[in-house]
Short mmCIF file of C-alpha atoms and ligand atoms in Angstrom, two decimals:
data_model
loop_
_atom_site.label_atom_id
_atom_site.label_comp_id
_atom_site.label_asym_id
_atom_site.label_seq_id
_atom_site.Cartn_x
_atom_site.Cartn_y
_atom_site.Cartn_z
CA MET A 103 -0.15 0.09 -0.11
CA ILE A 104 1.55 2.95 -0.94
CA ASP A 105 0.08 4.80 1.86
CA ALA A 106 1.67 3.40 4.21
CA ILE A 107 5.12 4.92 2.88
CA ARG A 108 4.93 8.43 4.56
CA PRO A 109 7.66 11.13 5.73
CA GLN A 110 8.28 12.28 9.07
CA PRO A 111 5.86 14.77 10.93
CA GLY A 112 6.48 18.06 9.16
CA ILE A 113 7.94 17.32 5.94
CA LEU A 114 4.95 17.72 3.92
CA ASP A 115 4.44 21.07 5.64
CA ILE A 116 7.68 22.33 3.70
CA ALA A 117 6.40 24.85 1.41
CA LEU A 118 9.49 24.68 -1.69
CA TYR A 119 12.20 27.08 -1.04
CA GLU A 120 12.00 29.54 -4.49
CA GLY A 121 15.16 31.21 -4.76
CA GLY A 122 15.64 34.18 -7.03
CA LYS A 123 14.54 34.75 -10.45
CA SER A 124 17.94 34.64 -12.79
CA HIS A 125 16.05 35.20 -15.99
CA VAL A 126 13.13 36.73 -17.79
CA ALA A 127 11.81 35.33 -20.78
CA GLY A 128 13.15 36.10 -24.00
CA MET A 129 15.66 37.99 -22.91
CA THR A 130 19.34 37.25 -23.10
CA ASN A 131 21.33 39.49 -21.13
CA ALA A 132 18.76 40.52 -18.15
CA LEU A 133 20.72 41.81 -14.93
CA LYS A 134 20.16 40.02 -11.77
CA LEU A 135 19.92 41.41 -8.29
CA SER A 136 17.57 39.07 -6.90
CA SER A 137 19.81 37.17 -5.14
CA ASN A 138 21.74 39.62 -3.13
CA GLU A 139 24.70 38.33 -4.82
CA ASN A 140 28.14 40.61 -5.24
CA PRO A 141 28.37 42.79 -8.47
CA PHE A 142 31.84 42.07 -8.94
CA GLY A 143 32.34 38.18 -7.96
CA PRO A 144 34.80 36.41 -6.16
CA SER A 145 38.15 37.95 -5.67
CA GLU A 146 40.89 37.49 -7.75
CA ARG A 147 43.36 35.77 -5.67
CA ALA A 148 40.30 32.85 -5.11
CA LYS A 149 40.00 32.39 -9.20
CA GLU A 150 43.12 31.62 -8.97
CA VAL A 151 43.29 29.17 -6.43
CA PHE A 152 39.47 27.80 -7.71
CA LEU A 153 41.73 27.00 -11.34
CA ARG A 154 44.59 25.55 -9.61
CA SER A 155 42.36 22.97 -8.17
CA VAL A 156 41.71 20.94 -10.82
CA HIS A 157 44.98 19.04 -10.33
CA GLN A 158 43.93 17.51 -7.26
CA LEU A 159 40.48 16.72 -8.09
CA HIS A 160 40.84 12.78 -7.17
CA ARG A 161 42.33 13.41 -3.77
CA TYR A 162 39.70 13.09 -1.03
CA PRO A 163 39.60 16.27 0.78
CA GLY A 164 40.52 16.87 4.73
CA THR A 165 37.99 16.14 7.52
CA ASP A 166 38.96 18.91 10.31
CA HIS A 167 38.99 21.79 8.41
CA ALA A 168 42.20 23.02 9.76
CA SER A 169 43.74 25.08 7.38
CA LEU A 170 40.20 27.15 6.72
CA ARG A 171 39.18 27.42 10.01
CA GLN A 172 43.00 28.43 10.72
CA ALA A 173 42.83 31.14 8.01
CA ILE A 174 39.08 32.37 9.56
CA ALA A 175 40.46 32.42 13.20
CA GLU A 176 43.41 34.80 12.41
CA VAL A 177 41.70 36.85 9.82
CA HIS A 178 38.83 37.62 12.66
CA GLY A 179 40.80 37.12 16.09
CA LEU A 180 39.09 34.47 17.15
CA ASP A 181 39.75 30.35 18.56
CA ALA A 182 39.94 27.75 15.46
CA GLY A 183 38.77 25.09 17.92
CA ARG A 184 34.99 27.24 17.54
CA VAL A 185 34.86 26.85 14.40
CA ILE A 186 33.01 24.74 11.85
CA CYS A 187 32.57 25.02 8.56
CA GLY A 188 29.76 24.02 5.96
CA VAL A 189 27.92 23.91 2.59
CA GLY A 190 26.44 27.60 2.80
CA SER A 191 25.50 28.70 6.19
CA ASP A 192 22.40 26.94 5.36
CA GLU A 193 24.03 23.56 5.99
CA ILE A 194 25.18 25.12 9.65
CA ILE A 195 21.67 26.09 10.50
CA THR A 196 20.56 22.19 10.12
CA PHE A 197 23.09 21.17 11.93
CA LEU A 198 21.60 23.59 14.43
CA CYS A 199 17.79 21.56 13.63
CA GLN A 200 19.10 18.69 13.94
CA ALA A 201 21.03 18.29 16.99
CA TYR A 202 19.29 20.69 19.43
CA ALA A 203 15.14 20.75 18.36
CA GLY A 204 13.06 18.10 17.24
CA PRO A 205 9.11 17.08 18.21
CA GLY A 206 7.51 18.86 20.41
CA ASP A 207 10.22 21.11 20.54
CA GLU A 208 9.93 25.20 19.41
CA VAL A 209 12.41 26.96 16.99
CA LEU A 210 11.99 30.69 16.90
CA PHE A 211 12.15 33.43 14.04
CA THR A 212 10.73 36.91 13.09
CA GLU A 213 8.44 37.31 11.28
CA HIS A 214 10.32 38.67 8.13
CA GLY A 215 12.55 36.70 8.77
CA PHE A 216 15.30 34.26 6.34
CA LEU A 217 13.04 31.42 5.09
CA MET A 218 15.40 28.72 5.57
CA TYR A 219 14.72 28.82 9.29
CA ARG A 220 11.32 27.69 8.91
CA ILE A 221 12.27 24.82 6.43
CA SER A 222 14.88 23.68 9.07
CA ALA A 223 12.84 23.19 12.25
CA LEU A 224 10.09 21.50 9.90
CA ALA A 225 12.66 19.16 8.67
CA VAL A 226 13.31 17.88 11.94
CA GLY A 227 9.24 17.95 13.12
CA ALA A 228 10.28 20.99 15.29
CA THR A 229 7.27 23.77 15.99
CA PRO A 230 8.06 26.62 13.77
CA VAL A 231 7.26 29.74 15.74
CA GLU A 232 6.86 33.43 14.52
CA VAL A 233 7.21 36.51 16.11
CA ALA A 234 5.98 39.78 15.05
CA GLU A 235 8.51 42.78 14.49
CA ARG A 236 7.97 45.87 14.61
CA GLU A 237 8.28 48.71 11.92
CA ARG A 238 10.02 45.87 10.05
CA THR A 239 12.86 45.40 12.91
CA THR A 240 13.15 42.15 14.70
CA ASP A 241 11.76 43.44 18.06
CA VAL A 242 13.55 41.56 21.29
CA ASP A 243 10.70 42.58 23.22
CA ALA A 244 8.64 39.87 21.22
CA LEU A 245 10.71 37.23 21.10
CA LEU A 246 11.52 37.61 24.77
CA ALA A 247 8.03 37.28 25.11
CA GLY A 248 7.23 34.23 22.31
CA CYS A 249 9.77 31.93 24.63
CA SER A 250 8.33 28.97 26.43
CA PRO A 251 10.07 25.97 28.20
CA ARG A 252 10.33 24.27 24.88
CA THR A 253 11.55 27.07 22.78
CA LYS A 254 15.11 25.48 21.66
CA LEU A 255 16.82 27.84 18.85
CA VAL A 256 16.04 31.55 18.60
CA PHE A 257 17.26 32.52 14.83
CA ILE A 258 17.77 36.37 13.71
CA ALA A 259 19.80 37.55 10.88
CA ASN A 260 21.33 40.68 11.50
CA PRO A 261 21.36 42.86 9.25
CA ASN A 262 17.79 40.76 8.47
CA ASN A 263 16.93 39.96 5.22
CA PRO A 264 14.93 41.02 3.08
CA THR A 265 14.16 43.82 5.26
CA GLY A 266 17.97 44.95 5.80
CA THR A 267 17.40 46.53 9.10
CA MET A 268 19.60 45.55 11.93
CA ILE A 269 19.70 45.85 15.94
CA SER A 270 21.90 46.69 18.38
CA GLN A 271 24.74 44.65 19.62
CA ALA A 272 22.54 45.73 23.31
CA GLU A 273 19.85 44.54 22.27
CA ILE A 274 21.77 41.53 20.88
CA ALA A 275 23.18 40.81 24.79
CA ARG A 276 19.57 41.58 26.19
CA LEU A 277 17.79 38.93 24.04
CA ALA A 278 20.48 36.71 25.17
CA ALA A 279 20.38 37.36 28.65
CA GLY A 280 16.55 36.71 29.00
CA LEU A 281 16.21 33.42 27.16
CA PRO A 282 15.14 30.64 28.71
CA PRO A 283 18.10 28.86 30.03
CA GLN A 284 17.81 25.50 27.48
CA ALA A 285 17.49 28.17 24.15
CA ILE A 286 20.33 29.11 21.66
CA LEU A 287 20.49 32.16 20.01
CA VAL A 288 21.59 32.05 16.49
CA LEU A 289 22.85 35.44 15.04
CA ASP A 290 23.08 35.08 11.02
CA GLY A 291 25.44 37.22 9.77
CA ALA A 292 24.93 36.16 6.45
CA TYR A 293 25.56 40.45 5.18
CA ALA A 294 27.88 40.89 8.84
CA GLU A 295 30.70 42.65 6.46
CA TYR A 296 28.91 45.05 4.68
CA VAL A 297 28.47 46.93 8.12
CA GLN A 298 31.34 48.41 8.20
CA GLY A 299 32.68 48.02 12.36
CA TYR A 300 30.44 45.50 12.67
CA ASP A 301 31.86 42.02 14.43
CA GLY A 302 28.77 40.16 13.05
CA GLY A 303 27.67 39.37 17.31
CA LEU A 304 31.34 37.57 17.68
CA GLY A 305 31.87 39.88 21.19
CA ILE A 306 28.37 38.27 22.26
CA VAL A 307 29.70 34.75 21.29
CA GLU A 308 32.72 34.71 23.72
CA ALA A 309 30.28 36.85 26.24
CA ARG A 310 27.73 33.35 26.91
CA SER A 311 27.69 29.97 26.48
CA ASN A 312 24.24 30.50 24.43
CA VAL A 313 25.25 32.50 21.73
CA PHE A 314 26.16 31.23 18.62
CA MET A 315 26.90 33.09 15.09
CA THR A 316 26.63 31.96 10.88
CA ARG A 317 28.64 33.71 8.21
CA THR A 318 28.95 33.21 5.04
CA PHE A 319 31.20 32.66 2.03
CA SER A 320 28.06 33.59 -0.41
CA LYS A 321 27.30 37.11 0.07
CA ILE A 322 30.29 39.48 0.30
CA TYR A 323 33.04 37.08 -0.98
CA GLY A 324 31.15 36.19 -4.16
CA LEU A 325 31.21 32.65 -3.81
CA GLY A 326 27.24 31.64 -3.78
CA GLY A 327 27.90 29.16 -6.26
CA LEU A 328 30.79 27.65 -4.26
CA ARG A 329 28.27 26.58 -0.97
CA ILE A 330 30.73 27.37 1.45
CA GLY A 331 29.66 28.78 5.66
CA TRP A 332 31.39 28.96 8.70
CA GLY A 333 29.76 29.12 12.23
CA TYR A 334 31.36 30.18 15.73
CA GLY A 335 29.95 29.05 19.22
CA PRO A 336 30.90 27.74 22.85
CA LYS A 337 32.56 24.73 22.24
CA ALA A 338 30.03 22.64 23.51
CA ILE A 339 27.98 23.35 20.92
CA VAL A 340 30.81 23.38 18.35
CA ASP A 341 31.30 19.44 19.56
CA VAL A 342 27.92 18.29 19.71
CA LEU A 343 27.68 19.97 15.64
CA ASN A 344 30.57 18.35 14.29
CA ARG A 345 28.93 14.52 15.24
CA ILE A 346 26.62 15.19 13.01
CA ARG A 347 28.56 17.05 9.97
CA GLY A 348 29.30 14.58 7.17
CA PRO A 349 33.42 13.79 7.35
CA PHE A 350 33.43 15.21 4.17
CA ASN A 351 31.36 17.60 3.85
CA LEU A 352 33.65 20.07 1.65
CA SER A 353 35.59 19.51 -1.16
CA THR A 354 39.38 20.74 -1.47
CA THR A 355 38.11 23.48 -3.71
CA GLN A 356 35.36 24.53 -1.66
CA LEU A 357 38.14 24.33 1.51
CA GLU A 358 40.68 26.54 -0.78
CA VAL A 359 38.98 28.75 -2.31
CA ALA A 360 36.86 30.06 0.71
CA GLU A 361 40.39 30.51 2.14
CA ALA A 362 42.29 32.40 -0.06
CA ALA A 363 38.91 34.45 -0.50
CA VAL A 364 39.04 35.22 3.23
CA ARG A 365 42.93 35.69 3.43
CA ASP A 366 42.09 38.68 0.78
CA GLN A 367 40.58 41.54 3.23
CA GLU A 368 41.24 44.08 0.72
CA PHE A 369 38.79 43.28 -1.43
CA VAL A 370 36.12 42.61 1.28
CA THR A 371 36.96 46.63 2.02
CA ARG A 372 36.50 47.39 -1.67
CA CYS A 373 33.52 45.86 -1.96
CA ARG A 374 31.97 47.27 1.38
CA ALA A 375 33.23 51.12 1.04
CA GLU A 376 31.31 49.89 -2.90
CA ASN A 377 28.03 48.88 -1.89
CA ALA A 378 27.55 51.60 0.91
CA ARG A 379 28.13 54.44 -1.36
CA TRP A 380 25.29 53.24 -3.94
CA ARG A 381 23.00 51.88 -1.47
CA VAL A 382 22.60 54.79 -0.29
CA TRP A 383 22.50 56.36 -4.01
CA LEU A 384 19.92 54.23 -4.67
CA ALA A 385 17.88 54.51 -1.62
CA GLU A 386 17.60 58.35 -1.86
CA ALA A 387 17.52 58.50 -5.79
CA LEU A 388 14.11 56.18 -4.80
CA ALA A 389 12.47 57.71 -1.94
CA GLU A 390 13.11 61.06 -4.07
CA ILE A 391 10.09 59.69 -6.14
CA GLY A 392 8.08 58.56 -3.50
CA VAL A 393 9.24 54.55 -3.02
CA PRO A 394 10.93 54.77 0.05
CA SER A 395 12.67 52.15 1.94
CA ASP A 396 14.10 51.16 5.47
CA THR A 397 17.67 52.08 5.89
CA SER A 398 19.45 49.13 4.87
CA THR A 399 22.76 47.69 6.38
CA ALA A 400 23.49 45.40 4.01
CA ASN A 401 23.83 44.97 -0.05
CA PHE A 402 20.47 45.24 -0.69
CA ILE A 403 17.20 47.61 0.20
CA LEU A 404 13.86 46.51 0.24
CA ALA A 405 11.68 49.02 -1.45
CA ARG A 406 8.57 49.84 -0.40
CA PHE A 407 5.23 50.29 -2.63
CA ALA A 408 1.60 51.89 -2.60
CA ASP A 409 -0.09 47.91 -2.15
CA SER A 410 0.96 44.79 -3.63
CA GLU A 411 -0.17 45.72 -6.96
CA GLU A 412 1.79 48.83 -7.52
CA ALA A 413 4.98 46.20 -6.08
CA GLU A 414 4.46 43.40 -9.02
CA LEU A 415 3.46 45.86 -11.53
CA CYS A 416 7.13 47.87 -10.86
CA ASP A 417 8.37 43.79 -10.35
CA LEU A 418 6.49 43.13 -14.50
CA PHE A 419 8.14 46.47 -15.70
CA LEU A 420 11.69 46.16 -14.49
CA GLN A 421 11.64 42.46 -15.80
CA SER A 422 10.34 44.24 -19.07
CA GLN A 423 13.30 46.42 -18.96
CA GLY A 424 16.04 43.27 -18.03
CA LEU A 425 16.23 43.92 -14.63
CA ILE A 426 15.04 41.32 -11.73
CA VAL A 427 14.75 41.55 -8.53
CA ARG A 428 13.45 39.57 -5.55
CA ARG A 429 9.56 39.79 -5.13
CA VAL A 430 9.34 39.00 -1.13
CA ALA A 431 5.30 38.00 -0.87
CA SER A 432 7.19 34.93 0.40
CA TYR A 433 8.38 37.09 3.58
CA LYS A 434 4.58 38.65 3.94
CA LEU A 435 6.51 41.29 2.06
CA PRO A 436 3.82 41.79 -0.52
CA ASN A 437 4.27 45.29 -1.17
CA CYS A 438 8.28 45.55 -1.71
CA LEU A 439 11.16 44.52 -3.50
CA ARG A 440 13.79 43.57 -2.38
CA ILE A 441 16.76 45.14 -5.03
CA THR A 442 20.27 43.41 -4.51
CA ILE A 443 22.83 46.84 -5.09
CA GLY A 444 25.01 46.11 -8.01
CA ASP A 445 27.78 48.10 -9.21
CA GLU A 446 26.84 52.21 -10.05
CA ALA A 447 25.63 51.04 -13.88
CA SER A 448 23.30 48.98 -12.58
CA CYS A 449 22.22 51.06 -9.55
CA ARG A 450 21.42 54.09 -12.63
CA ARG A 451 19.44 51.72 -14.61
CA VAL A 452 16.81 50.65 -11.52
CA ALA A 453 16.58 54.23 -10.64
CA HIS A 454 15.93 54.99 -14.20
CA ALA A 455 13.35 52.44 -14.69
CA VAL A 456 11.14 52.89 -11.17
CA ALA A 457 11.42 56.52 -12.53
CA GLN A 458 10.03 55.48 -15.49
CA PHE A 459 7.46 53.38 -14.04
CA LYS A 460 6.32 55.42 -11.90
CA GLY A 461 5.62 58.14 -14.76
CA LEU A 462 8.14 60.41 -13.66
CA ARG A 463 10.40 60.47 -17.10
C1 PLP B 241 21.98 34.36 1.88
C2 PLP B 241 21.92 34.37 3.30
C3 PLP B 241 22.44 33.07 3.77
C4 PLP B 241 23.22 32.84 3.32
O1 PLP B 241 23.27 31.29 2.92
P1 PLP B 241 24.37 29.99 2.64
O2 PLP B 241 23.56 28.87 2.79
O3 PLP B 241 25.64 30.57 3.38
O4 PLP B 241 24.69 30.80 0.95
C5 PLP B 241 21.78 33.20 5.26
N1 PLP B 241 21.32 33.43 5.82
C6 PLP B 241 20.19 34.92 4.78
C7 PLP B 241 19.76 35.61 6.14
C8 PLP B 241 20.78 34.90 4.06
O5 PLP B 241 19.95 35.97 3.34
#
């Protein structure tokens, strides 16, 4: 009987993740601004290492990621023994849910939080709990009020995707201090490098035993296609996660390219500056024509329209102009479009097209 074959509870509640669109029908050279990718690609040094890695494809990779962890530790001034590397930070999020949540447990995240938190919670049979935000910003009081004796994990992205907003170190500290004793606070720092002077939550990870940080090579490092991320946290948690991590979860190519990338901080600094400059420019250009956005600290802005219909029409118009941005109705923001900050030419094209849509030019 086919009916007897059933997946684990929760699995069928998962809505398939839809990535940012990359094509417009009938157009060959559309500009993709829908997945928060680095318009400059990866650093030249990372690309050279990628090409060289072809000579050792017959070799198994190392299992302990020692060299990459050491590089990350040196660059960020942290303990290499408490770094864990994964297939994107998505895999680290998966490990956290597998290790700490199951049926009957609750996994908290915010109203407009990253979709992977819900997916990873459901995948292990845990109960996803969505907490309201305040003006598209993480609300610490609401998160604390949303905790229960069954709360095991609390995920916040800071800066958050798709809102681009972030909360202060003091607010993060207040959240960490107020959680019930069995809960881990996970700070998703996918966009941390875009914030000048922000440590991604490292300080609070070091100060406490219930805070874990995730980071990625997919955004400012321009390596989304290669799938590398890492996590940092208390030794006890890292040891647990390493038990479920596949020994060969990362290939030699991934490990070596990531190491070259993290050692090229000059590239990171350049990308951060360029992004900040054009992010401010684009946000102001759109605000002037009646399309406001919250102050973003990441590599995208969340453009707000009058209603979902206007957002959809603008999206269609942008597509007709060869510009692909991200609709975010699945993030409960149907009246918004998330626009990745591209290079100068891309930002100018977006501003021009939105102005045309608004009938202003
Ligand atoms: C893009 C993104 C990530 C990165 O995921 P990877 O698996 O590392 O590519 C993680 N968290 C958030 C909030 C993101 O937007």
